[in-house]
XYZ file of N, CA and C in Angstrom:
837
model
N 229.122 107.933 76.709
C 227.845 107.231 76.747
C 226.710 108.197 76.391
N 225.857 107.773 75.481
C 224.745 108.623 75.085
C 223.454 108.078 75.658
N 222.549 108.980 75.897
C 221.241 108.582 76.394
C 220.186 109.012 75.392
N 219.134 108.268 75.314
C 218.028 108.610 74.431
C 216.771 108.786 75.253
N 215.939 109.675 74.771
C 214.672 109.939 75.446
C 213.576 109.129 74.786
N 212.835 108.409 75.579
C 211.706 107.672 75.057
C 210.687 108.657 74.500
N 210.271 108.492 73.228
C 209.320 109.458 72.646
C 208.034 109.586 73.450
N 207.546 108.473 74.001
C 206.308 108.537 74.784
C 206.515 109.359 76.043
N 207.680 109.194 76.690
C 207.971 109.983 77.884
C 208.099 111.461 77.539
N 208.752 111.745 76.414
C 208.924 113.137 75.994
C 207.577 113.784 75.707
N 206.679 113.014 75.075
C 205.352 113.562 74.767
C 204.563 113.826 76.040
N 204.647 112.900 76.996
C 203.942 113.115 78.266
C 204.474 114.352 78.983
N 205.787 114.543 78.943
C 206.380 115.721 79.582
C 205.925 117.002 78.898
N 205.881 116.961 77.557
C 205.440 118.139 76.807
C 203.990 118.476 77.129
N 203.131 117.455 77.160
C 201.715 117.705 77.426
C 201.513 118.192 78.859
N 202.334 117.687 79.777
C 202.244 118.161 81.164
C 202.580 119.652 81.241
N 203.572 120.079 80.456
C 203.932 121.497 80.436
C 202.801 122.335 79.849
N 202.181 121.840 78.786
C 201.062 122.563 78.182
C 199.900 122.664 79.166
N 199.618 121.559 79.830
C 198.517 121.541 80.801
C 198.770 122.577 81.897
N 200.000 122.605 82.396
C 200.342 123.543 83.465
C 200.289 124.988 82.974
N 200.732 125.227 81.735
C 200.739 126.590 81.201
C 199.330 127.158 81.121
N 198.383 126.356 80.626
C 197.018 126.862 80.472
C 196.274 126.951 81.789
N 196.839 126.338 82.827
C 196.238 126.479 84.160
C 196.712 127.746 84.856
N 197.742 128.383 84.306
C 198.239 129.632 84.891
C 197.225 130.757 84.695
N 197.245 131.698 85.595
C 196.432 132.897 85.407
C 194.944 132.620 85.453
N 194.225 133.173 84.466
C 192.763 133.088 84.467
C 192.269 133.126 83.027
N 192.524 132.037 82.278
C 192.075 132.029 80.886
C 190.564 132.209 80.759
N 189.755 131.665 81.678
C 188.317 131.914 81.552
C 187.954 133.395 81.509
N 188.751 134.239 82.151
C 188.493 135.682 82.071
C 188.719 136.188 80.652
N 189.744 135.666 79.978
C 189.958 136.024 78.575
C 188.760 135.587 77.739
N 188.295 134.362 77.989
C 187.197 133.807 77.199
C 185.906 134.594 77.379
N 185.648 135.053 78.585
C 184.367 135.721 78.854
C 184.431 137.233 78.674
N 185.586 137.832 78.945
C 185.681 139.292 78.910
C 186.218 139.848 77.588
N 186.907 139.003 76.808
C 187.582 139.515 75.613
C 187.074 138.853 74.335
N 186.946 137.535 74.327
C 186.653 136.830 73.078
C 185.316 136.084 73.133
N 184.406 136.535 73.967
C 183.144 135.814 74.172
C 182.349 135.622 72.885
N 182.487 136.520 71.924
C 181.705 136.422 70.688
C 182.110 135.240 69.817
N 183.330 134.737 69.996
C 183.831 133.733 69.069
C 183.099 132.399 69.188
N 182.791 131.977 70.404
C 182.122 130.698 70.582
C 180.787 130.626 69.854
N 179.867 131.560 70.115
C 178.600 131.546 69.392
C 178.773 131.667 67.877
N 179.785 132.425 67.429
C 180.023 132.545 65.986
C 180.380 131.194 65.379
N 181.177 130.404 66.087
C 181.565 129.085 65.588
C 180.374 128.129 65.598
N 179.601 128.158 66.653
C 178.415 127.301 66.739
C 177.462 127.596 65.586
N 177.273 128.878 65.296
C 176.397 129.271 64.194
C 176.956 128.802 62.851
N 178.254 128.993 62.641
C 178.866 128.612 61.370
C 178.794 127.109 61.142
N 178.835 126.330 62.215
C 178.761 124.868 62.111
C 177.327 124.375 61.946
N 176.363 125.269 62.085
C 174.965 124.877 61.934
C 174.495 123.910 62.998
N 175.006 124.064 64.216
C 174.624 123.162 65.302
C 173.130 123.265 65.568
N 172.484 122.099 65.683
C 171.032 122.074 65.881
C 170.671 121.067 66.962
N 169.456 121.129 67.472
C 169.048 120.198 68.529
C 169.276 118.744 68.124
N 169.825 117.977 69.056
C 170.056 116.567 68.828
C 171.401 116.218 68.233
N 172.139 117.209 67.722
C 173.470 116.930 67.179
C 174.402 116.421 68.265
N 175.257 115.471 67.893
C 176.339 115.033 68.759
C 177.550 115.907 68.449
N 177.972 116.718 69.421
C 179.002 117.730 69.186
C 180.189 117.494 70.107
N 181.377 117.581 69.545
C 182.611 117.547 70.330
C 183.326 118.885 70.177
N 183.616 119.522 71.308
C 184.433 120.736 71.325
C 185.823 120.336 71.794
N 186.801 120.450 70.906
C 188.174 120.020 71.187
C 188.972 121.208 71.716
N 189.742 120.961 72.778
C 190.470 122.046 73.449
C 189.482 123.145 73.820
N 188.434 122.717 74.516
C 187.283 123.583 74.782
C 187.551 124.654 75.822
N 188.638 124.530 76.586
C 188.880 125.488 77.647
C 187.743 125.469 78.654
N 187.205 126.632 78.927
C 186.087 126.732 79.869
C 184.739 126.716 79.167
N 184.735 126.357 77.870
C 183.475 126.093 77.194
C 182.848 127.242 76.461
N 183.642 128.181 75.939
C 183.017 129.340 75.301
C 182.317 128.993 73.989
N 182.602 127.824 73.419
C 181.817 127.327 72.288
C 180.928 126.168 72.712
N 181.413 125.334 73.621
C 180.650 124.159 74.042
C 179.331 124.535 74.706
N 179.363 125.537 75.568
C 178.139 125.926 76.271
C 177.088 126.479 75.308
N 177.432 127.391 74.386
C 176.425 127.825 73.416
C 175.880 126.677 72.575
N 176.722 125.683 72.246
C 176.240 124.534 71.480
C 175.217 123.745 72.289
N 175.482 123.574 73.583
C 174.532 122.867 74.443
C 173.229 123.643 74.582
N 173.333 124.945 74.692
C 172.128 125.769 74.800
C 171.314 125.752 73.508
N 171.975 125.415 72.385
C 171.270 125.279 71.108
C 170.566 123.937 70.987
N 170.707 123.086 72.009
C 170.005 121.819 72.017
C 170.840 120.617 71.631
N 172.125 120.815 71.378
C 172.995 119.705 71.001
C 173.412 118.897 72.229
N 173.830 117.671 71.987
C 174.423 116.838 73.020
C 175.938 117.006 72.900
N 176.539 117.680 73.864
C 177.891 118.196 73.721
C 178.854 117.515 74.688
N 180.041 117.214 74.159
C 181.178 116.826 74.983
C 182.228 117.927 74.840
N 182.627 118.510 75.950
C 183.701 119.508 75.968
C 184.964 118.827 76.472
N 185.997 118.795 75.643
C 187.239 118.121 76.016
C 188.386 119.122 76.055
N 189.281 118.921 77.001
C 190.443 119.798 77.107
C 191.536 119.080 77.887
N 192.777 119.485 77.628
C 193.924 118.890 78.305
C 194.030 119.347 79.761
N 193.455 120.515 80.062
C 193.641 121.152 81.371
C 192.382 121.038 82.212
N 192.384 120.181 83.226
C 191.162 119.973 84.019
C 190.700 121.210 84.759
N 191.629 122.097 85.124
C 191.229 123.312 85.836
C 190.280 124.166 84.993
N 190.505 124.198 83.674
C 189.616 124.970 82.803
C 188.245 124.315 82.705
N 188.223 122.998 82.642
C 186.951 122.284 82.591
C 186.143 122.511 83.865
N 186.824 122.582 85.000
C 186.127 122.825 86.268
C 185.400 124.163 86.245
N 186.080 125.185 85.713
C 185.437 126.498 85.607
C 184.262 126.432 84.646
N 184.467 125.762 83.508
C 183.412 125.643 82.522
C 182.196 124.913 83.056
N 182.438 123.872 83.841
C 181.330 123.099 84.412
C 180.448 123.990 85.289
N 181.082 124.825 86.104
C 180.311 125.725 86.972
C 179.546 126.770 86.160
N 180.204 127.295 85.122
C 179.548 128.302 84.291
C 178.363 127.702 83.539
N 178.531 126.462 83.090
C 177.439 125.807 82.368
C 176.240 125.600 83.275
N 176.486 125.202 84.503
C 175.390 125.006 85.451
C 174.638 126.307 85.681
N 175.382 127.400 85.805
C 174.739 128.699 86.013
C 173.905 129.117 84.803
N 174.369 128.698 83.600
C 173.654 129.057 82.372
C 172.520 128.091 82.051
N 172.402 127.013 82.825
C 171.370 126.025 82.566
C 171.678 125.105 81.411
N 172.981 124.918 81.128
C 173.399 124.056 80.022
C 173.891 122.716 80.555
N 173.434 121.640 79.949
C 173.866 120.296 80.341
C 174.797 119.740 79.280
N 176.011 119.376 79.670
C 176.976 118.795 78.749
C 177.992 117.977 79.532
N 178.761 117.194 78.800
C 179.774 116.339 79.412
C 181.139 117.007 79.294
N 181.953 116.888 80.345
C 183.290 117.475 80.372
C 184.313 116.349 80.489
N 185.281 116.316 79.548
C 186.249 115.226 79.519
C 187.665 115.771 79.372
N 188.571 115.302 80.227
C 189.990 115.611 80.041
C 190.495 114.781 78.865
N 191.067 115.449 77.866
C 191.493 114.745 76.660
C 192.557 115.545 75.928
N 193.454 114.827 75.281
C 194.520 115.392 74.463
C 194.012 115.511 73.033
N 194.097 116.692 72.451
C 193.621 116.903 71.081
C 194.343 116.013 70.077
N 195.546 115.558 70.417
C 196.318 114.717 69.507
C 196.043 113.230 69.699
N 195.233 112.887 70.688
C 194.904 111.480 70.952
C 193.546 111.437 71.647
N 192.504 111.749 70.923
C 191.172 111.872 71.509
C 190.619 110.498 71.904
N 190.028 110.388 73.093
C 189.523 109.106 73.579
C 188.093 108.817 73.121
N 187.847 108.998 71.825
C 186.507 108.806 71.292
C 186.561 107.910 70.065
N 185.446 107.271 69.770
C 185.385 106.363 68.628
C 185.394 107.129 67.314
N 185.870 106.490 66.291
C 185.832 107.087 64.966
C 184.403 107.341 64.527
N 184.160 108.519 63.935
C 182.842 108.852 63.429
C 181.782 109.050 64.487
N 182.188 109.378 65.717
C 181.228 109.453 66.818
C 180.381 110.719 66.807
N 180.883 111.805 66.188
C 180.231 113.109 66.348
C 179.752 113.687 65.021
N 178.601 114.362 65.084
C 178.067 115.069 63.920
C 178.849 116.343 63.642
N 179.303 116.992 64.699
C 180.066 118.239 64.593
C 181.287 118.129 65.491
N 182.451 118.431 64.935
C 183.693 118.507 65.700
C 184.224 119.917 65.508
N 184.386 120.649 66.597
C 184.765 122.049 66.483
C 185.837 122.409 67.505
N 186.496 123.528 67.241
C 187.463 124.051 68.204
C 187.610 125.552 68.002
N 187.493 126.283 69.103
C 187.542 127.746 69.071
C 188.837 128.218 69.714
N 189.785 128.637 68.902
C 191.136 129.050 69.314
C 191.665 128.112 70.404
N 191.516 126.821 70.174
C 191.939 125.822 71.144
C 192.876 124.797 70.558
N 192.372 123.982 69.613
C 193.189 122.930 69.012
C 194.434 123.498 68.334
N 194.394 124.752 67.948
C 195.550 125.372 67.295
C 196.785 125.368 68.189
N 196.600 125.220 69.495
C 197.737 125.258 70.408
C 198.327 123.879 70.696
N 197.719 122.816 70.180
C 198.358 121.506 70.280
C 199.625 121.543 69.423
N 200.742 120.995 69.899
C 202.024 121.230 69.228
C 202.189 120.563 67.872
N 201.520 119.433 67.653
C 201.720 118.672 66.417
C 200.457 118.788 65.563
N 200.537 119.613 64.547
C 199.345 120.001 63.800
C 198.715 118.846 63.035
N 199.533 118.024 62.384
C 198.946 116.953 61.586
C 198.255 115.928 62.472
N 198.866 115.613 63.608
C 198.233 114.669 64.530
C 196.886 115.205 65.008
N 196.829 116.493 65.269
C 195.579 117.109 65.710
C 194.527 117.067 64.614
N 194.917 117.444 63.402
C 193.972 117.418 62.282
C 193.457 116.002 62.032
N 194.345 115.026 62.131
C 193.935 113.635 61.916
C 192.864 113.219 62.915
N 193.000 113.664 64.156
C 192.018 113.320 65.176
C 190.693 114.044 64.958
N 190.752 115.294 64.559
C 189.520 116.028 64.269
C 188.712 115.317 63.193
N 189.407 114.857 62.160
C 188.719 114.161 61.072
C 188.229 112.790 61.528
N 189.056 112.089 62.260
C 188.736 110.707 62.642
C 187.427 110.612 63.435
N 187.245 111.513 64.403
C 186.078 111.395 65.290
C 184.822 112.010 64.698
N 184.930 112.644 63.543
C 183.769 113.231 62.873
C 183.134 112.170 61.969
N 181.831 112.068 62.012
C 181.155 111.073 61.177
C 181.250 111.474 59.707
N 181.223 110.500 58.795
C 181.148 110.837 57.372
C 179.951 111.737 57.093
N 180.187 112.843 56.412
C 179.143 113.824 56.160
C 178.987 114.845 57.257
N 179.709 114.653 58.362
C 179.642 115.586 59.476
C 180.471 116.835 59.239
N 180.352 117.785 60.161
C 180.977 119.095 60.017
C 182.165 119.258 60.951
N 183.239 119.817 60.420
C 184.394 120.233 61.210
C 184.452 121.752 61.146
N 184.539 122.398 62.304
C 184.573 123.856 62.347
C 185.691 124.350 63.250
N 186.443 125.341 62.768
C 187.605 125.826 63.499
C 187.672 127.349 63.454
N 187.978 127.941 64.587
C 188.372 129.344 64.628
C 189.796 129.397 65.160
N 190.662 130.086 64.414
C 192.084 130.175 64.786
C 192.578 131.592 64.540
N 193.464 132.058 65.404
C 194.096 133.362 65.201
C 195.031 133.291 64.003
N 195.053 134.341 63.194
C 195.901 134.349 62.000
C 197.310 134.829 62.335
N 198.303 134.431 61.530
C 199.675 134.908 61.771
C 199.810 136.425 61.697
N 199.066 137.051 60.777
C 199.196 138.499 60.587
C 198.310 139.304 61.517
N 197.385 138.649 62.200
C 196.478 139.343 63.099
C 197.116 139.656 64.436
N 196.332 140.242 65.321
C 196.875 140.740 66.579
C 197.510 139.644 67.420
N 196.800 138.523 67.641
C 197.354 137.481 68.494
C 198.543 136.807 67.823
N 198.469 136.608 66.508
C 199.633 136.076 65.799
C 200.848 136.973 65.970
N 200.630 138.287 65.891
C 201.737 139.229 66.081
C 202.204 139.260 67.536
N 201.295 139.003 68.473
C 201.703 138.930 69.874
C 202.653 137.756 70.093
N 202.334 136.606 69.493
C 203.236 135.464 69.622
C 204.575 135.738 68.941
N 204.550 136.450 67.820
C 205.802 136.817 67.162
C 206.626 137.742 68.046
N 205.962 138.669 68.736
C 206.673 139.585 69.628
C 207.261 138.850 70.829
N 206.563 137.817 71.308
C 207.039 137.080 72.476
C 208.113 136.044 72.128
N 208.191 135.648 70.866
C 209.080 134.540 70.487
C 210.531 134.736 70.920
N 211.128 135.931 70.739
C 212.523 136.089 71.166
C 212.732 135.943 72.673
N 211.656 136.052 73.429
C 211.752 135.985 74.889
C 211.321 134.620 75.439
N 210.722 133.795 74.591
C 210.120 132.548 75.054
C 211.127 131.411 75.093
N 210.815 130.384 75.868
C 211.630 129.176 75.875
C 211.586 128.542 74.494
N 212.684 127.931 74.056
C 212.685 127.292 72.733
C 211.603 126.223 72.641
N 210.908 126.166 71.525
C 209.871 125.137 71.382
C 210.500 123.754 71.289
N 209.790 122.729 71.701
C 210.317 121.371 71.596
C 210.427 120.942 70.137
N 211.292 120.001 69.823
C 211.432 119.526 68.446
C 210.106 119.052 67.880
N 209.807 119.479 66.676
C 208.592 119.038 66.011
C 207.367 119.874 66.282
N 207.427 120.762 67.265
C 206.272 121.613 67.569
C 206.147 122.707 66.511
N 204.909 123.013 66.135
C 204.665 124.031 65.127
C 203.966 125.236 65.751
N 204.188 126.428 65.187
C 203.589 127.640 65.753
C 202.064 127.603 65.678
N 201.382 127.934 66.766
C 199.912 127.902 66.762
C 199.257 128.730 65.661
N 199.748 129.971 65.362
C 199.030 130.775 64.373
C 199.042 130.207 62.957
N 199.824 129.157 62.691
C 199.765 128.536 61.369
C 198.359 128.014 61.061
N 197.603 127.666 62.123
C 196.226 127.239 61.908
C 195.368 128.367 61.344
N 195.837 129.589 61.436
C 195.127 130.719 60.855
C 195.497 130.987 59.413
N 196.299 130.102 58.813
C 196.671 130.194 57.406
C 195.834 129.186 56.620
N 195.022 129.660 55.705
C 194.085 128.782 54.993
C 194.787 127.639 54.282
N 195.895 127.921 53.618
C 196.604 126.867 52.883
C 197.100 125.779 53.828
N 197.557 126.177 55.006
C 198.046 125.209 55.990
C 196.912 124.293 56.450
N 195.754 124.861 56.743
C 194.626 124.061 57.215
C 194.135 123.134 56.113
N 194.054 123.635 54.896
C 193.632 122.778 53.784
C 194.583 121.602 53.604
N 195.881 121.853 53.754
C 196.861 120.778 53.616
C 196.720 119.758 54.747
N 196.450 120.235 55.962
C 196.291 119.331 57.103
C 195.074 118.415 56.931
N 193.967 118.975 56.453
C 192.733 118.203 56.316
C 192.745 117.354 55.046
N 193.389 117.861 54.000
C 193.573 117.111 52.768
C 192.269 116.735 52.086
N 192.309 115.579 51.401
C 191.146 115.156 50.628
C 190.130 114.384 51.463
N 190.310 114.427 52.775
C 189.347 113.759 53.661
C 188.129 114.621 53.919
N 188.172 115.868 53.467
C 187.040 116.781 53.648
C 186.680 117.427 52.323
N 185.479 117.946 52.275
C 184.994 118.663 51.108
C 184.210 119.884 51.586
N 183.753 120.689 50.659
C 182.965 121.887 50.975
C 183.691 122.767 51.998
N 184.966 122.965 51.790
C 185.758 123.785 52.707
C 185.460 125.261 52.471
N 185.139 125.967 53.535
C 185.022 127.424 53.471
C 185.997 128.013 54.477
N 186.657 129.063 54.093
C 187.625 129.726 54.969
C 187.444 131.231 54.837
N 187.125 131.863 55.955
C 186.818 133.291 55.947
C 187.621 134.001 57.024
N 188.280 135.065 56.631
C 188.971 135.902 57.610
C 187.968 136.896 58.190
N 187.933 136.966 59.502
C 187.023 137.872 60.181
C 187.779 138.671 61.232
N 187.138 139.720 61.701
C 187.714 140.547 62.751
C 186.849 140.497 64.014
N 187.504 140.322 65.129
C 186.850 140.448 66.420
C 187.166 141.834 66.964
N 186.144 142.639 67.172
C 186.359 143.970 67.744
C 186.503 143.825 69.266
N 187.658 144.216 69.776
C 187.970 144.108 71.204
C 187.942 145.507 71.809
N 187.127 145.683 72.838
C 187.002 146.991 73.487
C 187.235 146.885 74.991
N 187.836 145.794 75.416
C 188.012 145.535 76.851
C 189.052 146.443 77.497
N 190.000 146.972 76.706
C 191.152 147.669 77.279
C 191.153 149.145 76.900
N 191.245 149.994 77.918
C 191.245 151.439 77.669
C 192.577 151.925 77.128
N 193.668 151.261 77.490
C 194.998 151.688 77.088
C 195.832 150.477 76.694
N 196.918 150.674 75.944
C 197.829 149.571 75.641
C 198.380 148.923 76.908
N 198.650 149.744 77.914
C 199.168 149.206 79.172
C 198.142 148.305 79.862
N 196.868 148.649 79.735
C 195.818 147.820 80.330
C 195.774 146.446 79.672
N 195.951 146.416 78.337
C 196.025 145.123 77.653
C 197.189 144.301 78.188
N 198.356 144.909 78.234
C 199.544 144.190 78.704
C 199.346 143.638 80.103
N 198.850 144.449 80.979
C 198.694 144.011 82.370
C 197.667 142.890 82.488
N 196.602 142.961 81.703
C 195.583 141.919 81.739
C 196.158 140.597 81.255
N 196.880 140.614 80.146
C 197.432 139.372 79.605
C 198.570 138.837 80.465
N 199.306 139.709 81.115
C 200.345 139.249 82.058
C 199.719 138.508 83.244
N 198.494 138.854 83.561
C 197.842 138.273 84.736
C 196.958 137.075 84.401
N 196.498 136.959 83.139
C 195.468 135.960 82.835
C 195.867 134.912 81.801
N 196.719 135.252 80.851
C 196.924 134.416 79.662
C 198.167 133.548 79.820
N 197.949 132.229 79.872
C 199.017 131.284 80.170
C 200.298 131.475 79.377
N 200.266 131.552 78.037
C 201.511 131.722 77.286
C 202.265 132.994 77.648
N 201.533 134.072 77.897
C 202.191 135.323 78.281
C 202.804 135.210 79.676
N 202.070 134.626 80.598
C 202.593 134.432 81.957
C 203.850 133.580 81.920
N 203.826 132.498 81.140
C 204.978 131.603 81.052
C 206.186 132.310 80.460
N 205.953 133.179 79.476
C 207.069 133.896 78.861
C 207.700 134.879 79.841
N 206.888 135.586 80.586
C 207.450 136.480 81.601
C 208.193 135.688 82.672
N 207.643 134.540 83.063
C 208.314 133.720 84.075
C 209.671 133.227 83.584
N 209.773 132.922 82.298
C 211.024 132.436 81.714
C 212.120 133.498 81.800
N 211.724 134.775 81.829
C 212.677 135.884 81.872
C 212.741 136.571 83.226
N 212.157 135.957 84.241
C 211.994 136.623 85.536
C 213.307 137.050 86.168
N 214.385 136.337 85.864
C 215.679 136.664 86.468
C 216.454 137.722 85.694
N 215.861 138.247 84.630
C 216.535 139.259 83.810
C 215.632 140.484 83.712
N 215.792 141.457 84.601
C 214.913 142.634 84.613
C 214.874 143.380 83.281
N 216.004 143.395 82.568
C 216.012 144.099 81.284
C 215.114 143.412 80.263
N 215.152 142.091 80.233
C 214.284 141.375 79.296
C 212.819 141.537 79.670
N 212.524 141.538 80.949
C 211.151 141.768 81.386
C 210.680 143.141 80.931
N 211.534 144.133 81.094
C 211.181 145.491 80.667
C 211.004 145.559 79.155
N 211.876 144.868 78.421
C 211.762 144.861 76.960
C 210.472 144.185 76.511
N 210.112 143.085 77.165
C 208.875 142.391 76.810
C 207.662 143.251 77.169
N 207.709 143.915 78.295
C 206.651 144.870 78.657
C 206.457 145.881 77.534
N 207.559 146.429 77.073
C 207.498 147.463 76.040
C 206.959 146.903 74.723
N 207.398 145.695 74.347
C 206.944 145.092 73.096
C 205.425 144.900 73.090
N 204.871 144.448 74.198
C 203.434 144.213 74.247
C 202.647 145.522 74.220
N 203.162 146.538 74.883
C 202.504 147.841 74.847
C 202.545 148.412 73.428
N 203.693 148.293 72.762
C 203.815 148.819 71.402
C 202.902 148.070 70.442
N 202.784 146.767 70.637
C 201.879 145.976 69.809
C 200.448 146.497 69.934
N 199.983 146.672 71.149
C 198.627 147.169 71.361
C 198.464 148.584 70.825
N 199.489 149.394 70.959
C 199.412 150.772 70.462
C 199.283 150.791 68.934
N 200.008 149.899 68.254
C 199.945 149.851 66.790
C 198.555 149.434 66.308
N 197.851 148.651 67.103
C 196.528 148.157 66.703
C 195.382 148.995 67.256
N 195.705 150.023 67.987
C 194.667 150.854 68.616
C 193.922 151.645 67.549
N 192.616 151.439 67.489
C 191.778 152.153 66.524
C 191.229 153.452 67.089
N 191.557 153.705 68.357
C 191.035 154.870 69.046
C 190.197 154.458 70.234
N 190.492 155.064 71.367
C 189.741 154.742 72.571
C 189.996 153.350 73.096
N 191.084 152.722 72.648
C 191.427 151.379 73.119
C 190.843 150.257 72.288
N 190.006 150.553 71.322
C 189.407 149.507 70.491
C 190.455 148.911 69.562
N 190.391 147.594 69.374
C 191.292 146.895 68.468
C 190.495 145.865 67.672
N 190.982 145.547 66.480
C 190.431 144.448 65.699
C 191.436 143.305 65.681
N 190.996 142.117 66.117
C 191.850 140.935 66.147
C 191.373 139.988 65.056
N 192.239 139.689 64.108
C 191.848 138.857 62.969
C 191.891 137.372 63.315
N 190.881 136.647 62.816
C 190.870 135.198 62.964
C 190.373 134.563 61.672
N 190.662 133.268 61.525
C 190.212 132.505 60.372
C 189.133 131.533 60.821
N 187.993 131.591 60.167
C 186.899 130.661 60.426
C 186.852 129.647 59.288
N 187.041 128.387 59.627
C 187.031 127.308 58.635
C 185.907 126.334 58.977
N 185.129 125.981 57.975
C 184.193 124.871 58.109
C 184.435 123.913 56.950
N 184.221 122.633 57.212
C 184.412 121.604 56.185
C 183.510 120.431 56.498
N 183.249 119.618 55.488
C 182.429 118.436 55.670
C 183.294 117.198 55.401
N 183.253 116.264 56.332
C 184.027 115.050 56.136
C 183.431 114.247 54.971
N 184.309 113.747 54.107
C 183.828 112.966 52.962
C 183.197 111.676 53.466
N 182.355 111.102 52.633
C 181.586 109.937 53.050
C 182.372 108.643 53.071
N 183.572 108.656 52.518
C 184.413 107.459 52.587
C 185.863 107.906 52.635
N 186.728 107.075 53.279
C 188.143 107.405 53.399
C 188.851 107.202 52.067
């Protein structure tokens, strides 16, 4: 006798795992202590201005949403993980930023078509498992003539290489899931968005990271704060040798990228596009 899994049930289970993974550790610490520059860079590239209706997809704790609100936009920050939104809500209040926080799946956004002037995501939507479904939603909720803006880690950059280093130790991905760093490949993003957008610009940039004095400090910080890294170590917790090997891989990765004094450059792809005026 064979059994089949209902696709809707499988998707709910997958999203529950993603939600739980990003609630591990302290991702807001990564956002504020390591990659804080990325949010304002994306807001600037999207040309966010007062009065714009802005949606930040997979917003996490709001490292792009809050700067957009402070620029005068009317912002909705959406994310699959409510724990991250809770942190973002408190941080926004402290910064004097007013915005709406919504629990939402990047692959099935609960918003009307063409609702937003700007739809953006800062190293967030790239982690949704089904890339085409995510891209379709980004385009759908953006108004004709509106702006779509994305920052994603590249496959060849530091975070892309970190995921490559962790892959042999990680749980097998579910069927149909695609690697997050593919969003950092310009050809992949252009194919996902297709002819529904125009005026596409794609620029590779470097984020200078100076948070870690040593490779070991990087490893220990990510073991304690970054959901995917925590989950990978947990998957190998019963095998001390694999834990030791993964420890070593992460230290070696940071050592290879060390520019001196602990400084590293992490490559990302910044994409902006304008939704065409008709489908």
